[in-house]
PDB file of C-alpha atoms in Angstrom:
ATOM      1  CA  UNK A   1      24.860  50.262  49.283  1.00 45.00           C
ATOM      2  CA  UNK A   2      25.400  46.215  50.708  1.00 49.00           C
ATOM      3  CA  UNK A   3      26.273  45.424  47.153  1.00 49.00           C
ATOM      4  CA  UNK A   4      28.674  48.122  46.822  1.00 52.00           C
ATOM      5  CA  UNK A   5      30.777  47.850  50.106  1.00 54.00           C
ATOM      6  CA  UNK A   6      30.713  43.969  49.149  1.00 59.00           C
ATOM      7  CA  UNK A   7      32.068  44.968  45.376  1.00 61.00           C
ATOM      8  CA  UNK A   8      29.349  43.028  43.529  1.00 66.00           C
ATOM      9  CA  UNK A   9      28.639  44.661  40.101  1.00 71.00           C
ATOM     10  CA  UNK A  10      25.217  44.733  38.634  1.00 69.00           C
ATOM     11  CA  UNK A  11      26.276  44.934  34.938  1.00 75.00           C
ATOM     12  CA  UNK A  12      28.507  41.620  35.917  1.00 73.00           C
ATOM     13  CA  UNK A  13      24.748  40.070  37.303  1.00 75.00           C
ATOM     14  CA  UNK A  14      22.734  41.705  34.124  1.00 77.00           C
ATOM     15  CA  UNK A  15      25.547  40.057  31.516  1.00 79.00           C
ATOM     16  CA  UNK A  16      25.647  36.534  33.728  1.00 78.00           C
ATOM     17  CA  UNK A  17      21.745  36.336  33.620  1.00 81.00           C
ATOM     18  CA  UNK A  18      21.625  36.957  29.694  1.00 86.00           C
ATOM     19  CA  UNK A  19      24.318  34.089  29.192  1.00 86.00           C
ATOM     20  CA  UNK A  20      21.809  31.910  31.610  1.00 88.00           C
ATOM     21  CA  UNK A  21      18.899  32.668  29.016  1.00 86.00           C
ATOM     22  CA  UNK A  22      20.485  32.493  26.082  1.00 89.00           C
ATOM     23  CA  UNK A  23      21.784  28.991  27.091  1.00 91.00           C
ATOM     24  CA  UNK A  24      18.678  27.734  28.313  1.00 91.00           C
ATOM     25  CA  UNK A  25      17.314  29.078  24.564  1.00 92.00           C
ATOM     26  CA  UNK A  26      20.157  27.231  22.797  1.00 92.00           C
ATOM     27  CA  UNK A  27      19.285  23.741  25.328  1.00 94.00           C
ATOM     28  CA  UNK A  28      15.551  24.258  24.379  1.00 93.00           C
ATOM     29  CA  UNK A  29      16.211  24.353  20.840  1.00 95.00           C
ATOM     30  CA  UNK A  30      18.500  21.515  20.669  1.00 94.00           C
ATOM     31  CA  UNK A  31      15.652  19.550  22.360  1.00 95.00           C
ATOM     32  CA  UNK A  32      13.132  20.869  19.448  1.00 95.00           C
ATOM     33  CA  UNK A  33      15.820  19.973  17.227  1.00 96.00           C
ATOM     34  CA  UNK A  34      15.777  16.346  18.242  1.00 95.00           C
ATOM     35  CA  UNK A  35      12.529  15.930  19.083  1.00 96.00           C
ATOM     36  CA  UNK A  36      12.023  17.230  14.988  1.00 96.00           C
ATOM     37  CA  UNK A  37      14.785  14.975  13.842  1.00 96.00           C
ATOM     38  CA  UNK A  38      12.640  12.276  15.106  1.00 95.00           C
ATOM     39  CA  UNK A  39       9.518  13.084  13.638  1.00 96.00           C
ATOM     40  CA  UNK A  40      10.889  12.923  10.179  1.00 96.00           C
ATOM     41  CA  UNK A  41      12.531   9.666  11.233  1.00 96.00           C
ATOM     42  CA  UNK A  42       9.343   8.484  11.861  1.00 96.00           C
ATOM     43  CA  UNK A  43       7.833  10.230   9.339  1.00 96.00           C
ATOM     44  CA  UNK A  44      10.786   8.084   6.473  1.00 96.00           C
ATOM     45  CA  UNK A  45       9.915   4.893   8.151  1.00 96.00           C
ATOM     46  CA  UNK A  46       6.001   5.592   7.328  1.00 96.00           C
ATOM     47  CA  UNK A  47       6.325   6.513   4.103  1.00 96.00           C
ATOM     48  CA  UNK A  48       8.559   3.784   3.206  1.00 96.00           C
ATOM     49  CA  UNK A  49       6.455   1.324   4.671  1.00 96.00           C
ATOM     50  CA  UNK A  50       3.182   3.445   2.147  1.00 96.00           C
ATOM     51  CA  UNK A  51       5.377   2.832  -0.584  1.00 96.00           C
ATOM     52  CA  UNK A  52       6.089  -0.812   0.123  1.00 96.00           C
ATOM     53  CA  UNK A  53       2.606  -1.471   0.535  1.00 96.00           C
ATOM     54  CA  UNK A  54       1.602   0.642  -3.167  1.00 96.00           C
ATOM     55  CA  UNK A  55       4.016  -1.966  -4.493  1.00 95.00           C
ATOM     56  CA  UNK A  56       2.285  -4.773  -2.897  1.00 95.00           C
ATOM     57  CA  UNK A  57      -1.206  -3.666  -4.111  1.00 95.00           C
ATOM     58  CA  UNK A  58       0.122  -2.993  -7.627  1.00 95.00           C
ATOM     59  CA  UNK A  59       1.803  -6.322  -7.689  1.00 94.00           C
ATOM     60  CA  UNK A  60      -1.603  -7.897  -5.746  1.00 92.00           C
ATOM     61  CA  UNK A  61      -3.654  -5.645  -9.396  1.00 93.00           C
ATOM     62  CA  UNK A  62      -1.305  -7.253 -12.125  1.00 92.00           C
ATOM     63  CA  UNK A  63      -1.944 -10.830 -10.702  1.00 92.00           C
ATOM     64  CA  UNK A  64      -5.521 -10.449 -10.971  1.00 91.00           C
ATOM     65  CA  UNK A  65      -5.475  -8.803 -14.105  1.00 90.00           C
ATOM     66  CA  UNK A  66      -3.471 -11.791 -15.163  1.00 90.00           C
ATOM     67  CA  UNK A  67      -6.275 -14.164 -13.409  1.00 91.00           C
ATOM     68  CA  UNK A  68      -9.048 -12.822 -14.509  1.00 88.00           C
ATOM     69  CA  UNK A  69      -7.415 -12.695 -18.343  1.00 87.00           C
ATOM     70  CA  UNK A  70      -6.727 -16.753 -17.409  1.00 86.00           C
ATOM     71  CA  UNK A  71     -10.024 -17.184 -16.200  1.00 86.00           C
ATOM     72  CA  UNK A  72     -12.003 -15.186 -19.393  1.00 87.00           C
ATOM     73  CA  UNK A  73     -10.074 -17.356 -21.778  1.00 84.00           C
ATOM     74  CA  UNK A  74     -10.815 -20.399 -19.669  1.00 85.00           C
ATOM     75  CA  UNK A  75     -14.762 -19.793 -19.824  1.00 86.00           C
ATOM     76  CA  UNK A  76     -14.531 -19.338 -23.692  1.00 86.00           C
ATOM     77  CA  UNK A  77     -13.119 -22.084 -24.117  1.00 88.00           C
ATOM     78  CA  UNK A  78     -15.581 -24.075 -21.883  1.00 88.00           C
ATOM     79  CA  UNK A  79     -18.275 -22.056 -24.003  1.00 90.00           C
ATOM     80  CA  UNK A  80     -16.936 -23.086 -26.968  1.00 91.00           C
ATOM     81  CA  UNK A  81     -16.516 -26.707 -25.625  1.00 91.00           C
ATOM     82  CA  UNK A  82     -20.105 -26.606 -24.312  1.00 92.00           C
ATOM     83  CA  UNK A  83     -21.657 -25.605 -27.632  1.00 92.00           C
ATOM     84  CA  UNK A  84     -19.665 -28.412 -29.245  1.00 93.00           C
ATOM     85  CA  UNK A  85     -21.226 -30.848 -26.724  1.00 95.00           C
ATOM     86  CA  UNK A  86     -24.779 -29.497 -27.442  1.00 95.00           C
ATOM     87  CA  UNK A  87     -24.409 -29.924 -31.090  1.00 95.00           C
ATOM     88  CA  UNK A  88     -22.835 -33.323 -30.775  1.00 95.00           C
ATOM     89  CA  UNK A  89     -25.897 -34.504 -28.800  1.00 96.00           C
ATOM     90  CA  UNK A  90     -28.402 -32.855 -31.034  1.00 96.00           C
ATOM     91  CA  UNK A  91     -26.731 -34.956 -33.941  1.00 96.00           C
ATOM     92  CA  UNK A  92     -26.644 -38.682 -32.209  1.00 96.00           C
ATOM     93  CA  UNK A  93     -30.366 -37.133 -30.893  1.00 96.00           C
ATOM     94  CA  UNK A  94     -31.234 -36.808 -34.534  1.00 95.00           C
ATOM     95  CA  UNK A  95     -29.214 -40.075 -35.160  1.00 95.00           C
ATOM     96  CA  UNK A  96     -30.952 -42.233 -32.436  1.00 95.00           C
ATOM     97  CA  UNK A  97     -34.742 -40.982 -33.666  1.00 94.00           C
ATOM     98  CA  UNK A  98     -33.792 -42.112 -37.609  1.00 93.00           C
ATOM     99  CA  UNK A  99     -32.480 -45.204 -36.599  1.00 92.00           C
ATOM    100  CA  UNK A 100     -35.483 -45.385 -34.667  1.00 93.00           C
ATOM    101  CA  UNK A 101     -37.753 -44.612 -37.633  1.00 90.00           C
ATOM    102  CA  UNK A 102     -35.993 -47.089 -39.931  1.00 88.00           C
ATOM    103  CA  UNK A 103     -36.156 -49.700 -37.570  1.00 89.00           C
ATOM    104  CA  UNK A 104     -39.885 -49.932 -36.530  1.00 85.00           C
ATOM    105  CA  UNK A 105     -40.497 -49.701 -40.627  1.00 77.00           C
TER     106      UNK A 105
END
């Protein structure tokens, strides 16, 4: 009866508390909405910095396979020198112990 004789409407209350909620919905959603906008952000900046660093490592792969290509054709070649050397010697051994022969004759 108060509300009445002071001509305050209920439906007028009911509709002004809906518009309340609803805007406190909409003002929590905008806050999920940014608070998701900056997950992906950071969510970009990680994968970018993944894929940066799968470029790295594949670059970091290609100069060893280059390396170790370098370095197998390196050790042939010091195989091949070192059986050159070994013969060489075996000959001036062979050399030394005729001369050797022919001179104590």
């Amino acid at each position: 009866m108060a509300l009445a004789r002071e001509e305050i409407n209920l439906e007028d209350i009911k509709r002004d508390a809906k518009i309340e909620a609803v805007l406190k919905h909409v003002i929590s959603q905008d806050v999920e909405i940014a608070h998701l906008k900056d997950e992906q952000f950071e969510m970009r900046n990680e994968i970018k910095m993944r894929d940066e660093t799968i470029v790295k490592l594949e670059d970091d792969v290609r100069l060893l396979k280059k390396e170790k290509r370098w370095n197998m054709l390196w050790r042939n070649s010091l195989e091949e020198d070192i059986a050159k050397t070994q013969v060489f010697l075996a000959i001036v051994f062979l050399i030394n112990i005729l001369f050797t022969f022919f001179m104590s004759r």
